[in-house]
Coordinates of C-alpha atoms and ligand atoms in Angstrom, one line a residue:
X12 CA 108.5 90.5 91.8
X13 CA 106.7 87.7 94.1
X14 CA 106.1 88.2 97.7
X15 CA 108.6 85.5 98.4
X16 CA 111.6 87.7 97.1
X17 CA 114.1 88.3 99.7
X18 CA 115.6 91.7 101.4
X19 CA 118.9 90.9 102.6
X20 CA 118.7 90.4 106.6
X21 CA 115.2 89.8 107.2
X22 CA 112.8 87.1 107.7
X23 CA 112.0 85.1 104.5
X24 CA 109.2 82.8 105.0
X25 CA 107.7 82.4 101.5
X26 CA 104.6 84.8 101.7
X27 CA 103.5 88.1 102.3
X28 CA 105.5 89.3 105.8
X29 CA 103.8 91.0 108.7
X30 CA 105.2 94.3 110.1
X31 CA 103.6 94.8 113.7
X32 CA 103.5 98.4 114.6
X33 CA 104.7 99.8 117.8
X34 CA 104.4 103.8 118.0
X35 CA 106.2 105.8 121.0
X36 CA 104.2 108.4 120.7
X37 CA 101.6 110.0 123.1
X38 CA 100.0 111.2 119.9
X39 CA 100.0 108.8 116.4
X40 CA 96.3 108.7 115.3
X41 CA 96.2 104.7 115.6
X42 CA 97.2 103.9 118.9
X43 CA 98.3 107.5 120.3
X44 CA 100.1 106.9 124.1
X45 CA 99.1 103.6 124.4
X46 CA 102.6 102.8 124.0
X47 CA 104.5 105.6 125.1
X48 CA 106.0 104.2 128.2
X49 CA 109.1 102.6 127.2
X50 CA 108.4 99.0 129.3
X51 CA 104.7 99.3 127.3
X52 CA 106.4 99.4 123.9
X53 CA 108.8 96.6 124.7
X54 CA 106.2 94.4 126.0
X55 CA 103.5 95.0 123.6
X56 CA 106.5 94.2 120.2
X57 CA 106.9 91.2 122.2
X58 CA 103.1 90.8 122.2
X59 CA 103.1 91.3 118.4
X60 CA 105.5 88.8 117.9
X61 CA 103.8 86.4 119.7
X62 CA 101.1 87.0 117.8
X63 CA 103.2 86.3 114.5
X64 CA 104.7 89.5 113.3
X65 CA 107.7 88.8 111.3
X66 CA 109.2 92.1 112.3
X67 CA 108.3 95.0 114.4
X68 CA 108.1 98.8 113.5
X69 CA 109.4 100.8 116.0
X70 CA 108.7 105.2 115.9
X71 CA 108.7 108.0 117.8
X72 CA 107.8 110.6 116.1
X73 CA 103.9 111.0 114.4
X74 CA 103.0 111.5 111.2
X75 CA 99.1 112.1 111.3
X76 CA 98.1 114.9 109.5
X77 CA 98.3 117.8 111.3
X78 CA 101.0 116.8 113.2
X79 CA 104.1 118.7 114.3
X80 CA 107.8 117.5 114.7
X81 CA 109.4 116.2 117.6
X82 CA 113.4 116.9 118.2
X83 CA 115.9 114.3 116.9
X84 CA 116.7 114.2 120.8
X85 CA 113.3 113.6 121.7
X86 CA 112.9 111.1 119.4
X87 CA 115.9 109.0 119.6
X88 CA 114.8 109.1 123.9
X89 CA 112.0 107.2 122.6
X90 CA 112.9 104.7 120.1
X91 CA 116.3 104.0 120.8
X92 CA 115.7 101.7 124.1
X93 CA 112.8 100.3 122.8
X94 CA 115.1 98.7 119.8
X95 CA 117.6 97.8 121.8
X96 CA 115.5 95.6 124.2
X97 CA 113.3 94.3 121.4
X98 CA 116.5 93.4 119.0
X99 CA 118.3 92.1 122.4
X100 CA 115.3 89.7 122.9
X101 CA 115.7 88.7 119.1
X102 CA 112.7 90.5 117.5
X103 CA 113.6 91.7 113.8
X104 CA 112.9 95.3 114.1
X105 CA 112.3 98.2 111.7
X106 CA 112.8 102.0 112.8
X107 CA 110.3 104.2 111.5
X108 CA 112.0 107.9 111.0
X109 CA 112.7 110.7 108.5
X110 CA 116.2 111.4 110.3
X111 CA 119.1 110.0 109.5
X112 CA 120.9 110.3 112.9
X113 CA 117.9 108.5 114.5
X114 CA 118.2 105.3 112.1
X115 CA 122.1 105.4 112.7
X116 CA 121.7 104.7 115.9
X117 CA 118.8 102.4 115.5
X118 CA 121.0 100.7 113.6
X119 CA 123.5 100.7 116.0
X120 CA 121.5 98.8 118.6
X121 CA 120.0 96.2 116.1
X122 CA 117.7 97.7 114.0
X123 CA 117.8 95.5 110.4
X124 CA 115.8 97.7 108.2
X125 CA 114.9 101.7 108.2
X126 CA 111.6 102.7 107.1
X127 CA 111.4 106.2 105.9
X128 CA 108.2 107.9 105.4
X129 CA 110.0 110.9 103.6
X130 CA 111.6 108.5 101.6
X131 CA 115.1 110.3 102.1
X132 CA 113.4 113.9 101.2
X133 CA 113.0 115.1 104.9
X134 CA 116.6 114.7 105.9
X135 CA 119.5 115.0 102.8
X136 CA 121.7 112.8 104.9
X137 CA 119.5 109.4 104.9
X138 CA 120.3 108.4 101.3
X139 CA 123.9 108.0 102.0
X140 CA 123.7 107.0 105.7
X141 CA 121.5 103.8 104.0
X142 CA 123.4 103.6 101.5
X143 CA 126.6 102.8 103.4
X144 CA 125.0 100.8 106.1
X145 CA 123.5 98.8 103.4
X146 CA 120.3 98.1 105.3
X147 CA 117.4 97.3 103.5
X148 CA 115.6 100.4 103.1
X149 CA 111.6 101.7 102.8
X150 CA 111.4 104.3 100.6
X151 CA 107.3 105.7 101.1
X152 CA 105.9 107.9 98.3
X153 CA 106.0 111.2 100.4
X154 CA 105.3 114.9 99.4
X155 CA 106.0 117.2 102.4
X156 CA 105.5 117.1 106.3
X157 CA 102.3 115.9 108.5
X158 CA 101.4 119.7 109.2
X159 CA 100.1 120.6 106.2
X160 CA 100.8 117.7 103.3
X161 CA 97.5 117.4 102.4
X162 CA 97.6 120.6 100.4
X163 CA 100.1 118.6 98.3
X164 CA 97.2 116.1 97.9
X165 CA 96.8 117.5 94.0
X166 CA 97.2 115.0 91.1
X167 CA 96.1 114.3 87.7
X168 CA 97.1 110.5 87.3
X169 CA 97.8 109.5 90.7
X170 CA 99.6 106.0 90.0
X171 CA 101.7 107.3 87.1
X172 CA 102.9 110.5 89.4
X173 CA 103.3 108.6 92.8
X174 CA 105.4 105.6 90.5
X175 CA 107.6 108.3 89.1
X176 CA 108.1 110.3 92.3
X177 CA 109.0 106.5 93.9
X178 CA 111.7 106.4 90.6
X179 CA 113.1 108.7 91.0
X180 CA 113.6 108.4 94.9
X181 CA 115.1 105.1 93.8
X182 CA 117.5 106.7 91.3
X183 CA 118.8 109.1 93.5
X184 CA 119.6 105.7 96.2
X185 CA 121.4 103.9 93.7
X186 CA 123.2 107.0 92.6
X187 CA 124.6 107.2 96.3
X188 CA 125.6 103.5 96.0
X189 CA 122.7 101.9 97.6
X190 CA 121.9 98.0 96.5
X191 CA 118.9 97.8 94.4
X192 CA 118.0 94.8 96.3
X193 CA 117.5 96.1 99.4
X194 CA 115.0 98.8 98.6
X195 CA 111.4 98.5 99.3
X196 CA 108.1 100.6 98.2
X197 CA 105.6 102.0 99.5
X198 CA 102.7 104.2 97.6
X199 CA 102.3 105.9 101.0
X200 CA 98.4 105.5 101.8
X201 CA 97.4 108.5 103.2
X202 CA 100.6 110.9 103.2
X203 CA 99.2 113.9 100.8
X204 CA 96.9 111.4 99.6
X205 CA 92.9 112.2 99.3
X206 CA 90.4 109.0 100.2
X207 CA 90.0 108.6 96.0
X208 CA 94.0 108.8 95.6
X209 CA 94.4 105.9 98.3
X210 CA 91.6 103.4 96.8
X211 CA 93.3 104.2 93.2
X212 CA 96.4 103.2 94.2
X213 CA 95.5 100.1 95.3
X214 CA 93.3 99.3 92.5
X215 CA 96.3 99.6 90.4
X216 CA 98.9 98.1 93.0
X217 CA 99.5 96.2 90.1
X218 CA 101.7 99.6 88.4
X219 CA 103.7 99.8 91.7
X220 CA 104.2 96.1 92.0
X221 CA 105.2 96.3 88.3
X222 CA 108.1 98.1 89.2
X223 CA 110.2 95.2 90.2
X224 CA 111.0 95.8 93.8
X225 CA 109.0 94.6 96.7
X226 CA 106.0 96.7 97.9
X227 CA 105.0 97.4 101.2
X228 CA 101.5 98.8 102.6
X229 CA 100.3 100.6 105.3
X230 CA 96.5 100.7 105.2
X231 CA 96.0 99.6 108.6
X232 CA 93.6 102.0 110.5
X233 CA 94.3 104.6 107.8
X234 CA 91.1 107.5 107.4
X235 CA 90.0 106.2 104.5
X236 CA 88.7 103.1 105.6
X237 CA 87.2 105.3 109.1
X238 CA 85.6 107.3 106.0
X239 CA 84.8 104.5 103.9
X240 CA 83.0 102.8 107.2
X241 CA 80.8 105.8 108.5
X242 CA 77.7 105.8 110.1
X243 CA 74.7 106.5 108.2
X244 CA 75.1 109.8 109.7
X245 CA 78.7 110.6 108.4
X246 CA 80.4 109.9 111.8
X247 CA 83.5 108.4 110.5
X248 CA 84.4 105.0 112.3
X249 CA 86.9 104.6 115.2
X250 CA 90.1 104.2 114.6
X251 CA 90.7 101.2 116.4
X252 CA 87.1 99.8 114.8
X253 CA 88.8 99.4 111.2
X254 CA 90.9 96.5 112.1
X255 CA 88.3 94.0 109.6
X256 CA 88.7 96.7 107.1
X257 CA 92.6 96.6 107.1
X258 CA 92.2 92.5 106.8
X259 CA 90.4 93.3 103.7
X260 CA 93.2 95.2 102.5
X261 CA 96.0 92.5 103.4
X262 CA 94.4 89.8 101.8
X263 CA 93.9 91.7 98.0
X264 CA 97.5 92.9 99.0
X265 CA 99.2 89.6 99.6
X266 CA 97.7 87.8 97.0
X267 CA 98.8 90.3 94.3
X268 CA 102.4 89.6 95.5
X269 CA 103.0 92.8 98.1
X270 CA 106.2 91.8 100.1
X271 CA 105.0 93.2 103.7
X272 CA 101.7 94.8 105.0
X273 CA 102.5 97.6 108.0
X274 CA 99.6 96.5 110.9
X275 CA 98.4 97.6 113.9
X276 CA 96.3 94.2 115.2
X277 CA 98.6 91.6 114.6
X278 CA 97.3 87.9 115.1
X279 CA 94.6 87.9 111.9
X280 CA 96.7 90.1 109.6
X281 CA 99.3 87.2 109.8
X282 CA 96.5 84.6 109.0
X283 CA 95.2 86.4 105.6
X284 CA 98.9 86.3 104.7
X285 CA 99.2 82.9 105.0
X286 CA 96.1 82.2 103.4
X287 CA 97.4 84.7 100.5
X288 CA 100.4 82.6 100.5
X289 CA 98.7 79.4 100.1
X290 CA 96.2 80.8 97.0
X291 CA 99.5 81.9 95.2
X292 CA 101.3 78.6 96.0
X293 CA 97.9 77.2 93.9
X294 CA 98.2 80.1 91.2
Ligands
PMM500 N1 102.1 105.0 108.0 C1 102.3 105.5 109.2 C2 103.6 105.5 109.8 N2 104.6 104.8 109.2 N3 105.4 103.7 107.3 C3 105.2 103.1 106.1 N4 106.2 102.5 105.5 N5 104.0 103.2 105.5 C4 102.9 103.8 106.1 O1 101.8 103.8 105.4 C5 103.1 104.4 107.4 C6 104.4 104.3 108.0 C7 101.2 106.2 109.9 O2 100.4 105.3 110.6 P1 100.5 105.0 112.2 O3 100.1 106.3 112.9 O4 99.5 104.0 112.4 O5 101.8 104.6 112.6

């Protein structure tokens, strides 16, 4: 597995890619309501691009802990003309959603890949719908809903149990006919996931990248690094003050081989990866 290896039907420039992330929400813990206003969301994807994402993440529904669901109708209100515009001007774009009807119609208007934080366990019919659209697909380590996942946050090998929950995800899409080639990782930083769970899991990104499909990881503006940053009197950091922090993270990422890192601030995320890329050109 390299980071150069391709998913059918998106961008394939040789390194690490950039996912640029565009939340519709008035509430997601990294840029809640910036972005809610439709026009806001188009223009800022735009923005993103710009700035060198490779593809854009569009969701409307929030999945910070604590967080309670939002109606399929509600949701699909959200995302579903902010892909259209974005896919109409061109951009690559990801929908980021647990239902199935939302990424049918994200597909519909454009959308080239769904990215799943459930991983096809919130919503039975995602695994087929995928499956038969034969989109590539993100299948995110994932143990229950926002509101209450992090009493799920019990393990007693991390990497070994998040790898074989990720298997056996994957099974269960081939199984329904999905490509093997179009399915993508994710250990899921954060979801059910204590601060000493997240660093393990990238200390042994090796295990998950060992797994032979590409890997993608969201880090950016996650709690552990606003944990990992506080003050010397616990305060954790801002949100929005751990965009140096995430960089961190993309670099060791890229240059281990992950396919894609999922980030907020754009413009020096895609420079690490193309500084990744050039180290592993050297390797
Ligand atoms: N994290 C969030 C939302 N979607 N998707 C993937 N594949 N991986 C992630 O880690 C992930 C995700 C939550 O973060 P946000 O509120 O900044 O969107």
């Amino acid at each position: 597995m390299t980071a150069t290896r391709l998913v059918p039907g998106l961008p394939a420039p040789g390194r690490c890619l950039v996912m640029g992330v565009v939340n519709v929400t008035p509430d997601s813990f990294s840029d809640g309501g910036s972005y809610f206003d439709p026009e806001k969301a188009i223009a800022h994807g735009l923005e993103l691009v710009a700035e060198g994402a490779d593809l854009v993440d569009v969701g409307g529904e929030s999945t910070r802990p604590g967080a309670q669901r939002v109606s399929s109708d509600e949701e699909l209100r959200r995302v579903i003309p902010v892909i259209r515009a974005l896919t109409g001007a061109g951009v690559a774009v990801s929908v980021d959603t647990m239902r199935a009807e939302v990424a049918e119609a994200a597909i519909a208007v454009g959308a080239g890949l769904v990215n799943d934080v459930s991983g096809g366990l919130a919503d039975a019919a995602m695994t087929p719908l995928v499956a038969e659209a034969g989109v590539p697909y993100v299948v995110m380590h994932w143990r229950g809903h926002s509101h209450d996942m992090q009493t799920r946050a019990v393990y007693t090998d991390v990497v070994r149990e998040v790898t074989a929950e990720l298997g056996r995800r994957v099974d269960a899409l081939i199984a329904a006919g999905a490509d093997p080639a179009k399915i993508v990782l994710d250990p899921g930083l954060g979801f059910a996931k204590k601060d000493e769970h997240n660093w393990t899991l990238l200390a042994r990104l090796d295990r998950l990248l060992g797994l032979g499909f590409p890997v993608l990881i969201g880090a950016s503006r996650k709690g552990s690094l606003t944990r990992l940053l506080s003050g010397t009197d616990g305060t954790p950091r801002a949100f929005t003050d751990c965009d140096d922090a995430t960089l961190a993270i993309t670099a060791l990422a890229a240059v281990q081989g992950a396919w894609c890192v999922r980030v907020h601030d754009v413009r020096p995320n895609a420079d690490a990866v193309r500084v990744a890329g050039a180290i592993r050109d050297h390797a």
